[in-house]
Amino acid sequence: MGSKFEQEEESGISHFIEHMLLTSNLKYHKTSTRQIVEDLGGFINAFTTKEFTCIHGKVISEYSEILVEILIDIIKYPAFKQEDIEREKNVILNEIQSFNNNGMHVCQQKLLKNLFKGHPLSNEILGNRDSIRKFNREQLIEYYLETLNREIVICITGDFDEERIIDIINKKDIFNKKDIYIQFEILTSGSRSTPDAAQHLIRVL
């Protein structure tokens, strides 16, 4: 999930979804995933590039298993609440404005536009004002479900019990996306996404 995979009308949708993943979650109702990790003395964050979206976090070793569970839940159970969507639209529009006020960033983007003219790598990660304003819940969810049909890589470094972490990943069953599709129940016949279409690779390093 990165900007190079987006069609013109989807400009910025990967970055928008990145924001949504760290807002409300269907599994955590009383507090945010970010707050849970911060209460452990750690942090979680995310970023989007032209080629991928990364959700990452850091905690002391004794909480590594909790962090892995939360990161997987972030992927599996985003809520995509309407109020969150409207709020993040304003956040991202402000990001775009800040970007446009930074001469270095503008120069870099113009260079990329010319270098990769007509190629998906010329797509802007943040998108544009028109596309951001037009995004709706169904569009965001459908695009997200489609991206789950691509490769997922889990990378872990530091002091952790490899067998226990692999056991958690297997129990969380991130390979099985059917429960994610059931949560949303918006896909109709002929949609681009199907739960059985996924082939995923998880690497624990």
mmCIF file with all atom_site columns, C-alpha atoms in Angstrom:
data_model
loop_
_atom_site.group_PDB
_atom_site.id
_atom_site.type_symbol
_atom_site.label_atom_id
_atom_site.label_alt_id
_atom_site.label_comp_id
_atom_site.label_asym_id
_atom_site.label_entity_id
_atom_site.label_seq_id
_atom_site.pdbx_PDB_ins_code
_atom_site.Cartn_x
_atom_site.Cartn_y
_atom_site.Cartn_z
_atom_site.occupancy
_atom_site.B_iso_or_equiv
_atom_site.pdbx_formal_charge
_atom_site.auth_seq_id
_atom_site.auth_comp_id
_atom_site.auth_asym_id
_atom_site.auth_atom_id
_atom_site.pdbx_PDB_model_num
ATOM 1   C CA . MET A 1 1   ? 0.000   0.000   0.000   1.00 0.00 ? 1   MET A CA 1
ATOM 2   C CA . GLY A 1 2   ? 1.826   3.061   -1.318  1.00 0.00 ? 2   GLY A CA 1
ATOM 3   C CA . SER A 1 3   ? 1.172   5.979   -3.632  1.00 0.00 ? 3   SER A CA 1
ATOM 4   C CA . LYS A 1 4   ? 2.549   4.242   -6.731  1.00 0.00 ? 4   LYS A CA 1
ATOM 5   C CA . PHE A 1 5   ? -0.396  1.802   -6.639  1.00 0.00 ? 5   PHE A CA 1
ATOM 6   C CA . GLU A 1 6   ? -3.023  4.567   -6.714  1.00 0.00 ? 6   GLU A CA 1
ATOM 7   C CA . GLN A 1 7   ? -5.178  5.669   -9.626  1.00 0.00 ? 7   GLN A CA 1
ATOM 8   C CA . GLU A 1 8   ? -5.615  9.405   -10.199 1.00 0.00 ? 8   GLU A CA 1
ATOM 9   C CA . GLU A 1 9   ? -8.940  9.538   -8.348  1.00 0.00 ? 9   GLU A CA 1
ATOM 10  C CA . GLU A 1 10  ? -7.337  7.631   -5.434  1.00 0.00 ? 10  GLU A CA 1
ATOM 11  C CA . SER A 1 11  ? -4.450  10.072  -5.003  1.00 0.00 ? 11  SER A CA 1
ATOM 12  C CA . GLY A 1 12  ? -3.409  10.103  -1.344  1.00 0.00 ? 12  GLY A CA 1
ATOM 13  C CA . ILE A 1 13  ? -5.615  7.200   -0.248  1.00 0.00 ? 13  ILE A CA 1
ATOM 14  C CA . SER A 1 14  ? -2.746  5.046   1.099   1.00 0.00 ? 14  SER A CA 1
ATOM 15  C CA . HIS A 1 15  ? -1.546  7.869   3.327   1.00 0.00 ? 15  HIS A CA 1
ATOM 16  C CA . PHE A 1 16  ? -5.139  8.583   4.383   1.00 0.00 ? 16  PHE A CA 1
ATOM 17  C CA . ILE A 1 17  ? -5.630  4.941   5.409   1.00 0.00 ? 17  ILE A CA 1
ATOM 18  C CA . GLU A 1 18  ? -2.364  5.088   7.350   1.00 0.00 ? 18  GLU A CA 1
ATOM 19  C CA . HIS A 1 19  ? -3.958  7.836   9.450   1.00 0.00 ? 19  HIS A CA 1
ATOM 20  C CA . MET A 1 20  ? -7.130  5.764   9.931   1.00 0.00 ? 20  MET A CA 1
ATOM 21  C CA . LEU A 1 21  ? -5.219  2.734   11.197  1.00 0.00 ? 21  LEU A CA 1
ATOM 22  C CA . LEU A 1 22  ? -4.025  4.704   14.220  1.00 0.00 ? 22  LEU A CA 1
ATOM 23  C CA . THR A 1 23  ? -7.421  6.154   15.126  1.00 0.00 ? 23  THR A CA 1
ATOM 24  C CA . SER A 1 24  ? -10.380 4.073   16.367  1.00 0.00 ? 24  SER A CA 1
ATOM 25  C CA . ASN A 1 25  ? -10.126 0.292   16.474  1.00 0.00 ? 25  ASN A CA 1
ATOM 26  C CA . LEU A 1 26  ? -12.977 -2.245  16.578  1.00 0.00 ? 26  LEU A CA 1
ATOM 27  C CA . LYS A 1 27  ? -11.234 -4.271  19.284  1.00 0.00 ? 27  LYS A CA 1
ATOM 28  C CA . TYR A 1 28  ? -10.225 -1.447  21.624  1.00 0.00 ? 28  TYR A CA 1
ATOM 29  C CA . HIS A 1 29  ? -13.249 0.586   22.646  1.00 0.00 ? 29  HIS A CA 1
ATOM 30  C CA . LYS A 1 30  ? -12.196 2.274   25.868  1.00 0.00 ? 30  LYS A CA 1
ATOM 31  C CA . THR A 1 31  ? -8.773  3.543   24.845  1.00 0.00 ? 31  THR A CA 1
ATOM 32  C CA . SER A 1 32  ? -6.631  3.944   21.747  1.00 0.00 ? 32  SER A CA 1
ATOM 33  C CA . THR A 1 33  ? -3.947  1.511   20.651  1.00 0.00 ? 33  THR A CA 1
ATOM 34  C CA . ARG A 1 34  ? -1.469  4.370   20.767  1.00 0.00 ? 34  ARG A CA 1
ATOM 35  C CA . GLN A 1 35  ? -2.377  5.144   24.399  1.00 0.00 ? 35  GLN A CA 1
ATOM 36  C CA . ILE A 1 36  ? -1.992  1.495   25.449  1.00 0.00 ? 36  ILE A CA 1
ATOM 37  C CA . VAL A 1 37  ? 1.547   1.368   24.074  1.00 0.00 ? 37  VAL A CA 1
ATOM 38  C CA . GLU A 1 38  ? 2.471   4.769   25.486  1.00 0.00 ? 38  GLU A CA 1
ATOM 39  C CA . ASP A 1 39  ? 1.269   3.635   28.928  1.00 0.00 ? 39  ASP A CA 1
ATOM 40  C CA . LEU A 1 40  ? 3.876   0.875   28.641  1.00 0.00 ? 40  LEU A CA 1
ATOM 41  C CA . GLY A 1 41  ? 6.565   3.480   28.011  1.00 0.00 ? 41  GLY A CA 1
ATOM 42  C CA . GLY A 1 42  ? 6.731   2.780   24.289  1.00 0.00 ? 42  GLY A CA 1
ATOM 43  C CA . PHE A 1 43  ? 5.389   4.285   21.101  1.00 0.00 ? 43  PHE A CA 1
ATOM 44  C CA . ILE A 1 44  ? 3.704   3.347   17.839  1.00 0.00 ? 44  ILE A CA 1
ATOM 45  C CA . ASN A 1 45  ? 3.576   5.358   14.649  1.00 0.00 ? 45  ASN A CA 1
ATOM 46  C CA . ALA A 1 46  ? 3.199   4.897   10.909  1.00 0.00 ? 46  ALA A CA 1
ATOM 47  C CA . PHE A 1 47  ? 4.401   6.324   7.628   1.00 0.00 ? 47  PHE A CA 1
ATOM 48  C CA . THR A 1 48  ? 3.629   5.914   3.942   1.00 0.00 ? 48  THR A CA 1
ATOM 49  C CA . THR A 1 49  ? 6.071   5.904   1.035   1.00 0.00 ? 49  THR A CA 1
ATOM 50  C CA . LYS A 1 50  ? 5.561   5.510   -2.682  1.00 0.00 ? 50  LYS A CA 1
ATOM 51  C CA . GLU A 1 51  ? 5.891   1.732   -2.357  1.00 0.00 ? 51  GLU A CA 1
ATOM 52  C CA . PHE A 1 52  ? 4.619   0.699   1.073   1.00 0.00 ? 52  PHE A CA 1
ATOM 53  C CA . THR A 1 53  ? 2.975   1.679   4.337   1.00 0.00 ? 53  THR A CA 1
ATOM 54  C CA . CYS A 1 54  ? 4.741   0.862   7.591   1.00 0.00 ? 54  CYS A CA 1
ATOM 55  C CA . ILE A 1 55  ? 3.261   0.617   11.078  1.00 0.00 ? 55  ILE A CA 1
ATOM 56  C CA . HIS A 1 56  ? 6.016   0.446   13.666  1.00 0.00 ? 56  HIS A CA 1
ATOM 57  C CA . GLY A 1 57  ? 6.509   0.529   17.401  1.00 0.00 ? 57  GLY A CA 1
ATOM 58  C CA . LYS A 1 58  ? 9.041   0.194   20.177  1.00 0.00 ? 58  LYS A CA 1
ATOM 59  C CA . VAL A 1 59  ? 8.777   -1.087  23.754  1.00 0.00 ? 59  VAL A CA 1
ATOM 60  C CA . ILE A 1 60  ? 11.120  -2.628  26.293  1.00 0.00 ? 60  ILE A CA 1
ATOM 61  C CA . SER A 1 61  ? 11.585  -6.373  25.766  1.00 0.00 ? 61  SER A CA 1
ATOM 62  C CA . GLU A 1 62  ? 9.159   -7.521  28.473  1.00 0.00 ? 62  GLU A CA 1
ATOM 63  C CA . TYR A 1 63  ? 6.275   -5.912  26.554  1.00 0.00 ? 63  TYR A CA 1
ATOM 64  C CA . SER A 1 64  ? 7.291   -7.140  23.095  1.00 0.00 ? 64  SER A CA 1
ATOM 65  C CA . GLU A 1 65  ? 4.477   -9.697  22.906  1.00 0.00 ? 65  GLU A CA 1
ATOM 66  C CA . ILE A 1 66  ? 1.862   -7.078  23.791  1.00 0.00 ? 66  ILE A CA 1
ATOM 67  C CA . LEU A 1 67  ? 3.205   -4.783  21.085  1.00 0.00 ? 67  LEU A CA 1
ATOM 68  C CA . VAL A 1 68  ? 3.065   -7.518  18.442  1.00 0.00 ? 68  VAL A CA 1
ATOM 69  C CA . GLU A 1 69  ? -0.558  -8.290  19.352  1.00 0.00 ? 69  GLU A CA 1
ATOM 70  C CA . ILE A 1 70  ? -1.534  -4.628  19.160  1.00 0.00 ? 70  ILE A CA 1
ATOM 71  C CA . LEU A 1 71  ? 0.202   -4.052  15.820  1.00 0.00 ? 71  LEU A CA 1
ATOM 72  C CA . ILE A 1 72  ? -1.619  -7.029  14.319  1.00 0.00 ? 72  ILE A CA 1
ATOM 73  C CA . ASP A 1 73  ? -4.938  -5.796  15.749  1.00 0.00 ? 73  ASP A CA 1
ATOM 74  C CA . ILE A 1 74  ? -4.281  -2.407  14.165  1.00 0.00 ? 74  ILE A CA 1
ATOM 75  C CA . ILE A 1 75  ? -4.081  -4.129  10.784  1.00 0.00 ? 75  ILE A CA 1
ATOM 76  C CA . LYS A 1 76  ? -7.046  -6.446  11.348  1.00 0.00 ? 76  LYS A CA 1
ATOM 77  C CA . TYR A 1 77  ? -9.599  -4.243  13.093  1.00 0.00 ? 77  TYR A CA 1
ATOM 78  C CA . PRO A 1 78  ? -9.544  -0.578  11.976  1.00 0.00 ? 78  PRO A CA 1
ATOM 79  C CA . ALA A 1 79  ? -12.936 1.037   12.612  1.00 0.00 ? 79  ALA A CA 1
ATOM 80  C CA . PHE A 1 80  ? -12.998 3.701   9.865   1.00 0.00 ? 80  PHE A CA 1
ATOM 81  C CA . LYS A 1 81  ? -15.462 5.772   11.903  1.00 0.00 ? 81  LYS A CA 1
ATOM 82  C CA . GLN A 1 82  ? -17.057 8.620   10.007  1.00 0.00 ? 82  GLN A CA 1
ATOM 83  C CA . GLU A 1 83  ? -16.073 11.188  12.618  1.00 0.00 ? 83  GLU A CA 1
ATOM 84  C CA . ASP A 1 84  ? -12.452 10.036  12.385  1.00 0.00 ? 84  ASP A CA 1
ATOM 85  C CA . ILE A 1 85  ? -12.550 10.312  8.592   1.00 0.00 ? 85  ILE A CA 1
ATOM 86  C CA . GLU A 1 86  ? -13.801 13.895  8.712   1.00 0.00 ? 86  GLU A CA 1
ATOM 87  C CA . ARG A 1 87  ? -11.223 14.872  11.340  1.00 0.00 ? 87  ARG A CA 1
ATOM 88  C CA . GLU A 1 88  ? -8.329  13.291  9.453   1.00 0.00 ? 88  GLU A CA 1
ATOM 89  C CA . LYS A 1 89  ? -9.383  15.065  6.258   1.00 0.00 ? 89  LYS A CA 1
ATOM 90  C CA . ASN A 1 90  ? -8.646  18.351  7.986   1.00 0.00 ? 90  ASN A CA 1
ATOM 91  C CA . VAL A 1 91  ? -5.381  17.014  9.426   1.00 0.00 ? 91  VAL A CA 1
ATOM 92  C CA . ILE A 1 92  ? -4.171  15.887  5.992   1.00 0.00 ? 92  ILE A CA 1
ATOM 93  C CA . LEU A 1 93  ? -5.304  19.085  4.271   1.00 0.00 ? 93  LEU A CA 1
ATOM 94  C CA . ASN A 1 94  ? -3.161  20.955  6.786   1.00 0.00 ? 94  ASN A CA 1
ATOM 95  C CA . GLU A 1 95  ? -0.270  18.591  6.002   1.00 0.00 ? 95  GLU A CA 1
ATOM 96  C CA . ILE A 1 96  ? -0.630  19.418  2.319   1.00 0.00 ? 96  ILE A CA 1
ATOM 97  C CA . GLN A 1 97  ? -0.642  23.131  3.105   1.00 0.00 ? 97  GLN A CA 1
ATOM 98  C CA . SER A 1 98  ? 2.517   22.777  5.214   1.00 0.00 ? 98  SER A CA 1
ATOM 99  C CA . PHE A 1 99  ? 4.139   20.761  2.429   1.00 0.00 ? 99  PHE A CA 1
ATOM 100 C CA . ASN A 1 100 ? 3.297   23.458  -0.126  1.00 0.00 ? 100 ASN A CA 1
ATOM 101 C CA . ASN A 1 101 ? 4.846   26.083  2.159   1.00 0.00 ? 101 ASN A CA 1
ATOM 102 C CA . ASN A 1 102 ? 8.152   24.197  2.265   1.00 0.00 ? 102 ASN A CA 1
ATOM 103 C CA . GLY A 1 103 ? 10.276  25.162  -0.723  1.00 0.00 ? 103 GLY A CA 1
ATOM 104 C CA . MET A 1 104 ? 12.568  22.135  -0.433  1.00 0.00 ? 104 MET A CA 1
ATOM 105 C CA . HIS A 1 105 ? 9.671   19.667  -0.486  1.00 0.00 ? 105 HIS A CA 1
ATOM 106 C CA . VAL A 1 106 ? 7.995   21.453  -3.397  1.00 0.00 ? 106 VAL A CA 1
ATOM 107 C CA . CYS A 1 107 ? 11.250  21.418  -5.378  1.00 0.00 ? 107 CYS A CA 1
ATOM 108 C CA . GLN A 1 108 ? 11.739  17.715  -4.663  1.00 0.00 ? 108 GLN A CA 1
ATOM 109 C CA . GLN A 1 109 ? 8.203   16.850  -5.754  1.00 0.00 ? 109 GLN A CA 1
ATOM 110 C CA . LYS A 1 110 ? 8.556   18.825  -8.988  1.00 0.00 ? 110 LYS A CA 1
ATOM 111 C CA . LEU A 1 111 ? 11.810  17.000  -9.695  1.00 0.00 ? 111 LEU A CA 1
ATOM 112 C CA . LEU A 1 112 ? 10.116  13.625  -9.187  1.00 0.00 ? 112 LEU A CA 1
ATOM 113 C CA . LYS A 1 113 ? 7.187   14.682  -11.371 1.00 0.00 ? 113 LYS A CA 1
ATOM 114 C CA . ASN A 1 114 ? 9.589   15.437  -14.212 1.00 0.00 ? 114 ASN A CA 1
ATOM 115 C CA . LEU A 1 115 ? 11.832  12.409  -13.681 1.00 0.00 ? 115 LEU A CA 1
ATOM 116 C CA . PHE A 1 116 ? 8.937   9.957   -13.550 1.00 0.00 ? 116 PHE A CA 1
ATOM 117 C CA . LYS A 1 117 ? 6.446   11.791  -15.736 1.00 0.00 ? 117 LYS A CA 1
ATOM 118 C CA . GLY A 1 118 ? 3.570   9.468   -16.564 1.00 0.00 ? 118 GLY A CA 1
ATOM 119 C CA . HIS A 1 119 ? 4.907   6.776   -14.210 1.00 0.00 ? 119 HIS A CA 1
ATOM 120 C CA . PRO A 1 120 ? 3.168   5.809   -10.919 1.00 0.00 ? 120 PRO A CA 1
ATOM 121 C CA . LEU A 1 121 ? 6.298   6.850   -8.993  1.00 0.00 ? 121 LEU A CA 1
ATOM 122 C CA . SER A 1 122 ? 5.392   10.453  -9.833  1.00 0.00 ? 122 SER A CA 1
ATOM 123 C CA . ASN A 1 123 ? 2.256   10.173  -7.663  1.00 0.00 ? 123 ASN A CA 1
ATOM 124 C CA . GLU A 1 124 ? 2.239   12.434  -4.627  1.00 0.00 ? 124 GLU A CA 1
ATOM 125 C CA . ILE A 1 125 ? 2.077   10.550  -1.325  1.00 0.00 ? 125 ILE A CA 1
ATOM 126 C CA . LEU A 1 126 ? -0.164  13.111  0.384   1.00 0.00 ? 126 LEU A CA 1
ATOM 127 C CA . GLY A 1 127 ? -2.521  13.311  -2.585  1.00 0.00 ? 127 GLY A CA 1
ATOM 128 C CA . ASN A 1 128 ? -4.283  16.537  -3.495  1.00 0.00 ? 128 ASN A CA 1
ATOM 129 C CA . ARG A 1 129 ? -6.991  18.630  -1.903  1.00 0.00 ? 129 ARG A CA 1
ATOM 130 C CA . ASP A 1 130 ? -9.745  17.489  -4.277  1.00 0.00 ? 130 ASP A CA 1
ATOM 131 C CA . SER A 1 131 ? -9.129  13.770  -3.790  1.00 0.00 ? 131 SER A CA 1
ATOM 132 C CA . ILE A 1 132 ? -8.803  14.086  -0.007  1.00 0.00 ? 132 ILE A CA 1
ATOM 133 C CA . ARG A 1 133 ? -12.115 15.952  0.273   1.00 0.00 ? 133 ARG A CA 1
ATOM 134 C CA . LYS A 1 134 ? -13.927 13.328  -1.843  1.00 0.00 ? 134 LYS A CA 1
ATOM 135 C CA . PHE A 1 135 ? -12.862 10.209  0.046   1.00 0.00 ? 135 PHE A CA 1
ATOM 136 C CA . ASN A 1 136 ? -15.731 8.376   1.752   1.00 0.00 ? 136 ASN A CA 1
ATOM 137 C CA . ARG A 1 137 ? -15.890 5.475   4.189   1.00 0.00 ? 137 ARG A CA 1
ATOM 138 C CA . GLU A 1 138 ? -16.854 2.824   1.659   1.00 0.00 ? 138 GLU A CA 1
ATOM 139 C CA . GLN A 1 139 ? -14.074 3.853   -0.728  1.00 0.00 ? 139 GLN A CA 1
ATOM 140 C CA . LEU A 1 140 ? -11.467 3.766   2.036   1.00 0.00 ? 140 LEU A CA 1
ATOM 141 C CA . ILE A 1 141 ? -12.563 0.362   3.309   1.00 0.00 ? 141 ILE A CA 1
ATOM 142 C CA . GLU A 1 142 ? -12.732 -1.223  -0.128  1.00 0.00 ? 142 GLU A CA 1
ATOM 143 C CA . TYR A 1 143 ? -9.261  0.040   -1.046  1.00 0.00 ? 143 TYR A CA 1
ATOM 144 C CA . TYR A 1 144 ? -7.895  -1.175  2.285   1.00 0.00 ? 144 TYR A CA 1
ATOM 145 C CA . LEU A 1 145 ? -9.352  -4.643  1.811   1.00 0.00 ? 145 LEU A CA 1
ATOM 146 C CA . GLU A 1 146 ? -7.795  -4.794  -1.622  1.00 0.00 ? 146 GLU A CA 1
ATOM 147 C CA . THR A 1 147 ? -4.367  -3.970  -0.206  1.00 0.00 ? 147 THR A CA 1
ATOM 148 C CA . LEU A 1 148 ? -4.642  -6.879  2.228   1.00 0.00 ? 148 LEU A CA 1
ATOM 149 C CA . ASN A 1 149 ? -4.342  -9.154  -0.803  1.00 0.00 ? 149 ASN A CA 1
ATOM 150 C CA . ARG A 1 150 ? -0.728  -8.043  -1.100  1.00 0.00 ? 150 ARG A CA 1
ATOM 151 C CA . GLU A 1 151 ? 2.346   -9.107  0.819   1.00 0.00 ? 151 GLU A CA 1
ATOM 152 C CA . ILE A 1 152 ? 2.571   -8.372  4.527   1.00 0.00 ? 152 ILE A CA 1
ATOM 153 C CA . VAL A 1 153 ? 5.994   -8.334  6.175   1.00 0.00 ? 153 VAL A CA 1
ATOM 154 C CA . ILE A 1 154 ? 6.467   -8.426  9.936   1.00 0.00 ? 154 ILE A CA 1
ATOM 155 C CA . CYS A 1 155 ? 9.965   -7.490  11.066  1.00 0.00 ? 155 CYS A CA 1
ATOM 156 C CA . ILE A 1 156 ? 11.021  -7.719  14.704  1.00 0.00 ? 156 ILE A CA 1
ATOM 157 C CA . THR A 1 157 ? 14.419  -6.845  16.181  1.00 0.00 ? 157 THR A CA 1
ATOM 158 C CA . GLY A 1 158 ? 15.793  -6.812  19.701  1.00 0.00 ? 158 GLY A CA 1
ATOM 159 C CA . ASP A 1 159 ? 15.577  -9.055  22.755  1.00 0.00 ? 159 ASP A CA 1
ATOM 160 C CA . PHE A 1 160 ? 12.489  -11.264 22.326  1.00 0.00 ? 160 PHE A CA 1
ATOM 161 C CA . ASP A 1 161 ? 11.407  -14.896 22.501  1.00 0.00 ? 161 ASP A CA 1
ATOM 162 C CA . GLU A 1 162 ? 11.166  -15.936 18.852  1.00 0.00 ? 162 GLU A CA 1
ATOM 163 C CA . GLU A 1 163 ? 9.009   -19.015 19.493  1.00 0.00 ? 163 GLU A CA 1
ATOM 164 C CA . ARG A 1 164 ? 6.495   -17.086 21.595  1.00 0.00 ? 164 ARG A CA 1
ATOM 165 C CA . ILE A 1 165 ? 6.274   -14.275 19.036  1.00 0.00 ? 165 ILE A CA 1
ATOM 166 C CA . ILE A 1 166 ? 5.704   -16.717 16.172  1.00 0.00 ? 166 ILE A CA 1
ATOM 167 C CA . ASP A 1 167 ? 3.051   -18.459 18.279  1.00 0.00 ? 167 ASP A CA 1
ATOM 168 C CA . ILE A 1 168 ? 1.257   -15.131 18.826  1.00 0.00 ? 168 ILE A CA 1
ATOM 169 C CA . ILE A 1 169 ? 1.343   -14.369 15.104  1.00 0.00 ? 169 ILE A CA 1
ATOM 170 C CA . ASN A 1 170 ? -0.096  -17.781 14.306  1.00 0.00 ? 170 ASN A CA 1
ATOM 171 C CA . LYS A 1 171 ? -2.817  -17.462 16.955  1.00 0.00 ? 171 LYS A CA 1
ATOM 172 C CA . LYS A 1 172 ? -3.769  -13.987 15.739  1.00 0.00 ? 172 LYS A CA 1
ATOM 173 C CA . ASP A 1 173 ? -4.220  -15.682 12.362  1.00 0.00 ? 173 ASP A CA 1
ATOM 174 C CA . ILE A 1 174 ? -3.200  -12.700 10.275  1.00 0.00 ? 174 ILE A CA 1
ATOM 175 C CA . PHE A 1 175 ? -3.181  -14.989 7.237   1.00 0.00 ? 175 PHE A CA 1
ATOM 176 C CA . ASN A 1 176 ? -6.959  -15.356 7.547   1.00 0.00 ? 176 ASN A CA 1
ATOM 177 C CA . LYS A 1 177 ? -8.623  -12.152 6.396   1.00 0.00 ? 177 LYS A CA 1
ATOM 178 C CA . LYS A 1 178 ? -12.229 -13.436 6.394   1.00 0.00 ? 178 LYS A CA 1
ATOM 179 C CA . ASP A 1 179 ? -13.062 -11.923 9.784   1.00 0.00 ? 179 ASP A CA 1
ATOM 180 C CA . ILE A 1 180 ? -11.839 -8.542  8.531   1.00 0.00 ? 180 ILE A CA 1
ATOM 181 C CA . TYR A 1 181 ? -14.198 -8.694  5.565   1.00 0.00 ? 181 TYR A CA 1
ATOM 182 C CA . ILE A 1 182 ? -17.101 -9.700  7.814   1.00 0.00 ? 182 ILE A CA 1
ATOM 183 C CA . GLN A 1 183 ? -16.478 -6.663  10.038  1.00 0.00 ? 183 GLN A CA 1
ATOM 184 C CA . PHE A 1 184 ? -17.226 -4.253  7.211   1.00 0.00 ? 184 PHE A CA 1
ATOM 185 C CA . GLU A 1 185 ? -19.839 -6.121  5.137   1.00 0.00 ? 185 GLU A CA 1
ATOM 186 C CA . ILE A 1 186 ? -19.762 -3.589  2.334   1.00 0.00 ? 186 ILE A CA 1
ATOM 187 C CA . LEU A 1 187 ? -18.293 -5.562  -0.543  1.00 0.00 ? 187 LEU A CA 1
ATOM 188 C CA . THR A 1 188 ? -20.733 -6.415  -3.277  1.00 0.00 ? 188 THR A CA 1
ATOM 189 C CA . SER A 1 189 ? -20.659 -8.903  -6.104  1.00 0.00 ? 189 SER A CA 1
ATOM 190 C CA . GLY A 1 190 ? -18.017 -7.927  -8.647  1.00 0.00 ? 190 GLY A CA 1
ATOM 191 C CA . SER A 1 191 ? -15.842 -6.040  -6.160  1.00 0.00 ? 191 SER A CA 1
ATOM 192 C CA . ARG A 1 192 ? -12.113 -5.957  -6.809  1.00 0.00 ? 192 ARG A CA 1
ATOM 193 C CA . SER A 1 193 ? -11.440 -7.632  -3.437  1.00 0.00 ? 193 SER A CA 1
ATOM 194 C CA . THR A 1 194 ? -12.209 -11.194 -2.362  1.00 0.00 ? 194 THR A CA 1
ATOM 195 C CA . PRO A 1 195 ? -11.193 -12.800 0.937   1.00 0.00 ? 195 PRO A CA 1
ATOM 196 C CA . ASP A 1 196 ? -9.852  -15.955 -0.674  1.00 0.00 ? 196 ASP A CA 1
ATOM 197 C CA . ALA A 1 197 ? -7.650  -14.101 -3.158  1.00 0.00 ? 197 ALA A CA 1
ATOM 198 C CA . ALA A 1 198 ? -4.920  -13.272 -0.676  1.00 0.00 ? 198 ALA A CA 1
ATOM 199 C CA . GLN A 1 199 ? -1.480  -14.777 -0.705  1.00 0.00 ? 199 GLN A CA 1
ATOM 200 C CA . HIS A 1 200 ? 0.584   -13.346 2.128   1.00 0.00 ? 200 HIS A CA 1
ATOM 201 C CA . LEU A 1 201 ? 4.178   -13.633 3.195   1.00 0.00 ? 201 LEU A CA 1
ATOM 202 C CA . ILE A 1 202 ? 5.168   -12.928 6.789   1.00 0.00 ? 202 ILE A CA 1
ATOM 203 C CA . ARG A 1 203 ? 8.823   -12.814 7.680   1.00 0.00 ? 203 ARG A CA 1
ATOM 204 C CA . VAL A 1 204 ? 9.928   -12.683 11.281  1.00 0.00 ? 204 VAL A CA 1
ATOM 205 C CA . LEU A 1 205 ? 13.512  -11.405 11.354  1.00 0.00 ? 205 LEU A CA 1
#
